[in-house]
Structures are given as structure tokens and as C-alpha cells.
XYZ file of N, CA, C and O in Angstrom:
440
model
N -37.613 5.404 19.935
C -37.374 5.262 18.301
C -37.355 3.701 18.137
O -36.443 3.122 18.627
N -37.793 3.392 16.585
C -37.519 2.300 16.611
C -36.440 1.874 15.195
O -36.922 3.137 14.124
N -35.802 1.072 15.729
C -34.409 0.638 14.409
C -34.420 -0.529 14.210
O -34.653 -1.542 15.137
N -34.113 -1.068 13.167
C -34.036 -2.377 12.704
C -32.158 -2.663 12.484
O -31.570 -1.966 11.927
N -31.738 -4.012 13.058
C -30.356 -4.191 12.878
C -30.373 -5.366 11.811
O -30.482 -6.539 12.100
N -29.630 -5.322 10.442
C -29.224 -6.370 9.942
C -27.678 -6.656 9.956
O -27.004 -5.945 9.786
N -27.446 -8.053 9.562
C -26.330 -8.475 9.762
C -26.233 -9.641 8.865
O -26.900 -10.485 8.733
N -25.246 -9.238 7.775
C -25.182 -10.393 6.841
C -23.753 -11.007 7.403
O -23.112 -10.991 6.811
N -24.382 -12.424 7.572
C -23.048 -13.564 7.849
C -22.848 -14.115 6.888
O -21.422 -14.528 7.345
N -23.503 -14.487 5.967
C -22.766 -15.128 4.932
C -23.718 -14.951 3.940
O -24.928 -14.411 4.003
N -23.715 -15.665 2.442
C -24.178 -15.448 1.647
C -25.587 -15.791 1.746
O -25.910 -17.104 2.369
N -26.818 -15.307 1.725
C -28.081 -15.361 1.884
C -28.346 -15.936 3.135
O -29.191 -16.664 3.501
N -27.813 -15.252 3.797
C -27.696 -15.566 5.546
C -27.841 -13.870 6.021
O -26.852 -13.334 6.399
N -29.116 -13.789 6.472
C -29.264 -12.172 7.216
C -29.996 -12.387 8.533
O -31.414 -12.878 8.314
N -29.522 -11.889 9.493
C -30.223 -11.676 10.790
C -30.379 -10.364 10.819
O -30.298 -9.467 10.669
N -32.073 -10.254 11.306
C -32.743 -9.094 11.872
C -33.264 -9.008 13.175
O -33.441 -9.865 13.885
N -32.237 -8.091 13.864
C -33.071 -7.416 15.172
C -33.825 -6.236 14.845
O -33.165 -5.073 14.474
N -34.967 -6.168 15.519
C -35.700 -5.150 15.992
C -35.099 -4.282 17.252
O -35.512 -5.005 18.289
N -35.042 -3.207 17.314
C -34.854 -2.480 18.405
C -35.520 -1.211 18.792
O -36.447 -0.689 17.789
N -35.742 -1.095 20.029
C -36.503 0.508 20.772
C -35.274 0.968 21.253
O -34.679 0.643 22.713
N -34.961 2.193 20.819
C -33.636 2.778 21.315
C -34.216 4.161 21.940
O -34.978 4.933 21.164
N -33.335 4.835 22.999
C -33.772 6.049 23.006
C -33.081 7.166 22.018
O -32.289 7.100 20.993
N -33.935 8.444 21.844
C -33.590 9.410 21.024
C -32.150 9.550 21.006
O -31.751 10.284 22.193
N -31.209 10.063 20.003
C -30.070 10.640 19.753
C -29.110 9.439 19.823
O -27.693 9.641 20.229
N -29.850 8.351 19.762
C -28.470 7.097 19.502
C -27.960 7.157 18.660
O -28.490 7.281 17.420
N -27.004 6.263 18.721
C -25.725 6.280 17.549
C -25.436 4.755 16.961
O -26.355 3.782 17.408
N -25.122 4.952 15.584
C -25.229 3.068 14.898
C -24.004 1.988 16.271
O -24.806 1.091 16.445
N -23.510 2.723 16.953
C -22.445 1.860 17.896
C -23.482 1.358 18.920
O -23.547 0.411 19.244
N -24.889 2.013 19.534
C -25.416 1.936 20.513
C -26.122 1.083 19.923
O -26.454 -0.080 20.724
N -26.883 1.331 18.919
C -27.451 0.048 18.319
C -27.334 -1.666 18.210
O -27.337 -2.243 18.351
N -25.697 -1.353 17.725
C -25.275 -2.513 17.705
C -24.532 -3.213 18.696
O -25.023 -4.307 18.986
N -24.452 -2.384 19.665
C -24.339 -3.246 21.481
C -25.718 -3.792 21.808
O -25.894 -4.486 22.233
N -26.605 -2.650 21.367
C -28.198 -3.099 21.761
C -28.875 -4.379 21.296
O -29.369 -5.593 21.869
N -28.265 -4.682 20.051
C -28.515 -5.936 19.057
C -27.491 -7.018 19.815
O -27.833 -8.193 18.885
N -26.286 -6.945 20.169
C -25.457 -7.816 20.456
C -25.592 -8.689 19.302
O -25.368 -10.143 19.179
N -24.616 -8.052 18.247
C -24.510 -8.375 17.155
C -22.587 -9.207 17.531
O -22.609 -10.088 16.576
N -22.141 -8.946 18.328
C -20.857 -9.564 18.210
C -21.038 -11.048 18.703
O -19.683 -11.677 18.480
N -22.186 -11.194 19.425
C -22.664 -12.628 19.854
C -22.584 -13.742 18.651
O -22.883 -14.480 18.859
N -23.201 -12.924 17.224
C -23.505 -13.534 16.076
C -22.370 -14.167 15.343
O -22.818 -15.523 14.643
N -21.140 -13.724 15.226
C -19.823 -14.316 14.838
C -18.689 -14.255 15.189
O -18.688 -12.846 15.842
N -17.835 -15.181 15.144
C -16.684 -14.903 16.205
C -15.267 -14.199 14.955
O -14.542 -13.722 15.857
N -15.857 -13.398 13.954
C -15.281 -12.688 13.375
C -15.499 -11.270 13.607
O -14.865 -10.147 13.188
N -17.053 -10.851 14.238
C -17.473 -9.975 14.511
C -16.781 -9.251 15.251
O -16.915 -9.731 16.702
N -16.335 -7.735 15.596
C -15.784 -7.330 16.503
C -15.981 -6.070 16.493
O -15.689 -5.736 14.889
N -15.175 -4.750 17.413
C -15.359 -3.538 17.269
C -14.088 -3.535 16.142
O -14.018 -2.169 15.625
N -13.261 -4.056 16.795
C -11.508 -4.113 15.683
C -12.015 -4.345 14.659
O -11.657 -3.583 13.816
N -12.618 -5.463 13.871
C -12.938 -5.412 12.778
C -13.770 -4.795 11.901
O -13.837 -4.639 10.743
N -14.556 -4.240 12.793
C -15.448 -3.039 12.267
C -14.180 -1.785 11.773
O -14.907 -1.140 10.460
N -13.794 -1.447 12.595
C -12.535 -0.096 12.713
C -11.951 -0.755 11.373
O -10.967 0.232 10.658
N -11.392 -2.130 11.446
C -10.039 -2.193 10.069
C -10.546 -2.593 8.971
O -9.717 -2.724 8.002
N -11.915 -2.553 8.753
C -12.889 -2.646 7.563
C -12.909 -4.012 7.069
O -13.569 -4.188 5.944
N -12.968 -4.793 7.527
C -13.337 -6.088 7.968
C -15.104 -6.663 7.287
O -15.179 -7.005 6.780
N -15.337 -5.766 8.232
C -16.962 -5.530 8.374
C -17.488 -4.165 7.758
O -16.588 -3.116 8.207
N -18.104 -3.504 7.393
C -18.658 -2.130 7.193
C -20.037 -2.161 7.413
O -21.128 -3.391 7.549
N -20.250 -1.093 8.057
C -21.726 -0.453 8.849
C -21.956 0.610 7.789
O -21.455 1.812 7.557
N -23.304 0.438 7.609
C -24.450 1.642 7.250
C -25.416 1.852 7.394
O -26.527 1.022 8.503
N -26.143 2.940 6.790
C -27.715 3.078 7.167
C -28.261 3.554 6.106
O -27.982 4.213 5.188
N -29.232 2.602 5.510
C -29.918 2.247 4.459
C -29.214 2.146 3.147
O -29.545 2.870 2.211
N -27.958 1.556 3.143
C -27.348 1.207 2.041
C -25.962 1.976 2.146
O -25.085 2.009 1.549
N -26.083 3.303 2.940
C -24.759 4.553 2.655
C -24.056 4.315 4.188
O -24.513 3.931 5.480
N -22.489 3.860 3.278
C -21.694 3.719 4.726
C -21.742 4.920 5.686
O -21.853 5.927 5.185
N -21.728 4.316 6.755
C -21.672 5.528 7.943
C -20.596 5.348 9.014
O -20.113 3.865 9.097
N -20.539 6.056 9.763
C -19.417 5.779 11.050
C -20.409 5.360 12.119
O -21.357 5.533 12.166
N -19.654 4.594 13.037
C -20.302 4.523 14.344
C -20.725 5.326 15.294
O -21.576 5.062 16.141
N -20.303 6.306 14.906
C -20.877 7.550 15.845
C -22.080 8.480 15.350
O -22.575 9.332 15.748
N -22.599 7.638 14.146
C -23.736 8.498 13.280
C -25.084 8.202 14.274
O -25.227 7.209 14.461
N -25.803 9.441 14.223
C -26.706 9.812 15.024
C -27.966 8.890 14.344
O -28.196 9.801 13.033
N -28.768 8.225 14.787
C -29.676 7.345 14.083
C -31.094 8.574 14.506
O -31.304 8.824 15.626
N -32.207 7.991 13.321
C -33.340 8.495 13.189
C -34.013 7.625 13.708
O -33.702 6.583 13.153
N -35.606 7.761 13.768
C -36.797 6.994 13.754
C -36.742 6.015 12.792
O -36.550 6.545 11.520
N -37.042 4.654 12.853
C -37.203 3.923 11.520
C -36.199 3.422 10.649
O -36.325 3.047 9.575
N -34.672 3.744 10.919
C -33.723 3.702 10.086
C -33.167 2.567 10.389
O -33.787 1.659 11.357
N -32.684 1.663 9.107
C -32.406 0.702 9.151
C -30.958 0.587 9.182
O -29.944 0.768 8.532
N -29.726 -0.295 10.159
C -28.393 -0.280 10.072
C -28.174 -2.026 9.817
O -28.973 -2.652 10.295
N -27.314 -1.486 8.521
C -26.588 -3.032 7.975
C -25.660 -3.152 8.622
O -24.314 -2.256 8.200
N -25.175 -4.408 8.677
C -23.523 -4.766 8.733
C -23.283 -5.741 8.076
O -23.643 -6.701 7.914
N -22.477 -5.523 6.855
C -21.891 -6.636 6.102
C -20.655 -6.703 5.953
O -19.568 -5.953 6.252
N -20.261 -7.921 5.479
C -19.180 -8.600 5.591
C -18.269 -7.700 4.058
O -18.965 -7.395 3.234
N -16.712 -7.673 4.130
C -15.975 -7.544 2.649
C -16.443 -8.501 1.640
O -16.339 -9.344 2.148
N -16.650 -7.931 0.931
C -16.513 -9.172 -0.642
C -15.186 -9.476 -1.064
O -14.318 -8.843 -0.887
N -15.127 -10.965 -1.005
C -14.114 -11.583 -1.458
C -13.519 -11.262 -3.094
O -12.703 -11.238 -3.430
N -14.787 -11.186 -3.930
C -14.509 -11.261 -5.418
C -15.378 -9.978 -6.021
O -16.772 -9.614 -5.461
N -14.616 -9.305 -6.705
C -15.051 -7.933 -7.328
C -16.540 -8.387 -8.325
O -16.294 -9.436 -8.969
N -17.807 -8.020 -8.136
C -19.029 -8.419 -9.085
C -18.529 -8.408 -10.380
O -19.230 -9.683 -11.094
N -18.194 -7.472 -10.755
C -17.854 -7.095 -12.078
C -16.701 -8.293 -12.696
O -16.866 -8.680 -13.977
N -15.972 -8.592 -11.711
C -14.518 -9.998 -12.347
C -15.450 -11.119 -12.589
O -15.168 -11.718 -13.149
N -16.413 -11.211 -11.144
C -16.987 -12.504 -11.424
C -18.024 -12.917 -12.529
O -18.120 -13.785 -13.204
N -18.886 -11.670 -12.780
C -19.349 -12.157 -14.186
C -18.583 -11.752 -15.857
O -18.922 -12.574 -16.429
N -17.877 -11.592 -15.281
C -16.356 -11.638 -16.408
C -16.213 -13.369 -16.548
O -15.857 -13.935 -17.795
N -15.557 -13.818 -15.021
C -15.484 -14.925 -15.737
C -16.153 -15.780 -16.042
O -16.279 -17.243 -16.276
N -17.915 -15.687 -15.203
C -19.125 -16.645 -15.581
C -19.205 -16.560 -17.568
O -19.638 -17.439 -18.134
N -18.769 -15.599 -17.816
C -19.333 -15.350 -19.516
C -18.158 -16.064 -20.021
O -18.692 -16.530 -21.183
N -16.707 -15.768 -19.537
C -16.109 -16.473 -20.460
C -16.342 -18.370 -20.069
O -15.966 -18.609 -21.245
N -16.962 -18.490 -19.285
C -17.108 -19.952 -18.912
C -17.918 -20.503 -20.168
O -17.917 -21.576 -20.588
N -18.811 -19.595 -20.033
C -19.731 -19.910 -20.591
C -20.087 -20.252 -22.525
O -20.076 -20.790 -23.174
N -18.549 -19.478 -22.793
C -18.498 -19.637 -24.064
C -18.961 -18.362 -24.644
O -19.417 -17.830 -23.803
N -18.644 -18.272 -26.074
C -18.893 -17.197 -26.856
C -20.569 -17.711 -27.460
O -20.716 -18.119 -27.850
N -21.576 -16.039 -27.200
C -22.651 -16.189 -27.363
C -23.030 -15.560 -29.121
O -22.247 -14.927 -29.130
N -23.755 -16.543 -29.771
C -24.005 -16.164 -30.882
C -25.295 -15.836 -30.803
O -26.320 -16.311 -30.324
N -25.388 -14.887 -32.265
C -27.163 -14.393 -32.526
C -28.038 -14.934 -32.641
O -27.379 -16.554 -33.210
N -29.118 -15.287 -32.191
C -29.886 -16.002 -32.365
C -30.479 -16.641 -33.890
O -30.357 -15.880 -34.676
N -30.630 -17.890 -33.997
C -31.021 -18.313 -35.479
C -29.456 -19.357 -35.789
O -29.758 -19.789 -37.099
N -28.439 -18.383 -35.132
C -27.168 -18.835 -35.791
C -26.487 -20.037 -34.510
O -26.412 -20.084 -33.569
N -25.826 -21.348 -35.271
C -25.706 -22.564 -34.409
C -24.412 -22.518 -34.923
O -23.754 -22.442 -35.834
N -23.401 -22.839 -34.008
C -22.044 -23.477 -34.064
C -22.215 -24.731 -34.752
O -22.838 -25.848 -34.712
N -21.113 -25.030 -35.591
C -21.111 -26.324 -36.265
C -20.916 -27.579 -35.348
O -19.721 -27.628 -34.728
N -21.614 -28.824 -35.916
C -20.931 -29.542 -35.534
C -19.708 -30.462 -35.575
O -19.294 -30.288 -36.461
N -19.012 -30.514 -34.254
C -17.242 -31.183 -34.905
C -17.762 -32.494 -35.840
O -18.297 -33.469 -35.198
N -16.851 -32.950 -36.443
C -16.979 -34.446 -37.410
C -16.508 -35.385 -36.437
O -15.334 -35.178 -35.487
N -16.984 -36.610 -36.430
C -16.392 -37.699 -35.413
C -15.511 -38.233 -36.682
O -15.479 -38.370 -37.554
């Protein structure tokens, strides 16, 4: 059975490991076979169980005991530091108010 393991170590830094595992292998087996623990000092089985890292199969959160199928993609991702919706709100406020097309802000008098 062929499986891919992706590890998102940092923003825009993703490592891919292709594996060939025996039938009936679990997510945990794939992580150990890919030796993901050597990729980062913050990555360990304890950090996975505590929620600092999350594991999923094809974008769906799964437990380490989940049995894999042929051509599955196991994804190991870090915890988000900022809520994406809140980050967007902050960026929007930093830009200032957007005006409709054709309307411009009055220039300040010097």
C-alpha cells in the first residue's frame, strides 16, 4: 500500500515523504516509518496527543490509530497562532475604509 506523509513545519515549508506500507497500517505506523520526529524538535508523540500538532487524512482530523487505505495522504500540521478570520479583520482595518469605485477621499489642506 502506498501512502504520502506531509509535514507542515512552518508557513510555506512542507515536507513530503512517500512510503510503501503493509496493508492494515495505521496513521501512527506511517508517522514512525516517515521518521517525522526527526524533522522538528517540537514534534513528538506527546505534542501530537496534547494538540500542539494535529494529524489528518486528506484534510480530515483523525486519530493516530486510524487504519490507512492505499493512496491515502497523512497530513501533520501545526496549531494556528492566529485565527484566520481575526487576521483578515485586522488587515482590513489597517487598510482603512474602502470607498466605492469613482469616489475618492478629499485631499487634506496644507
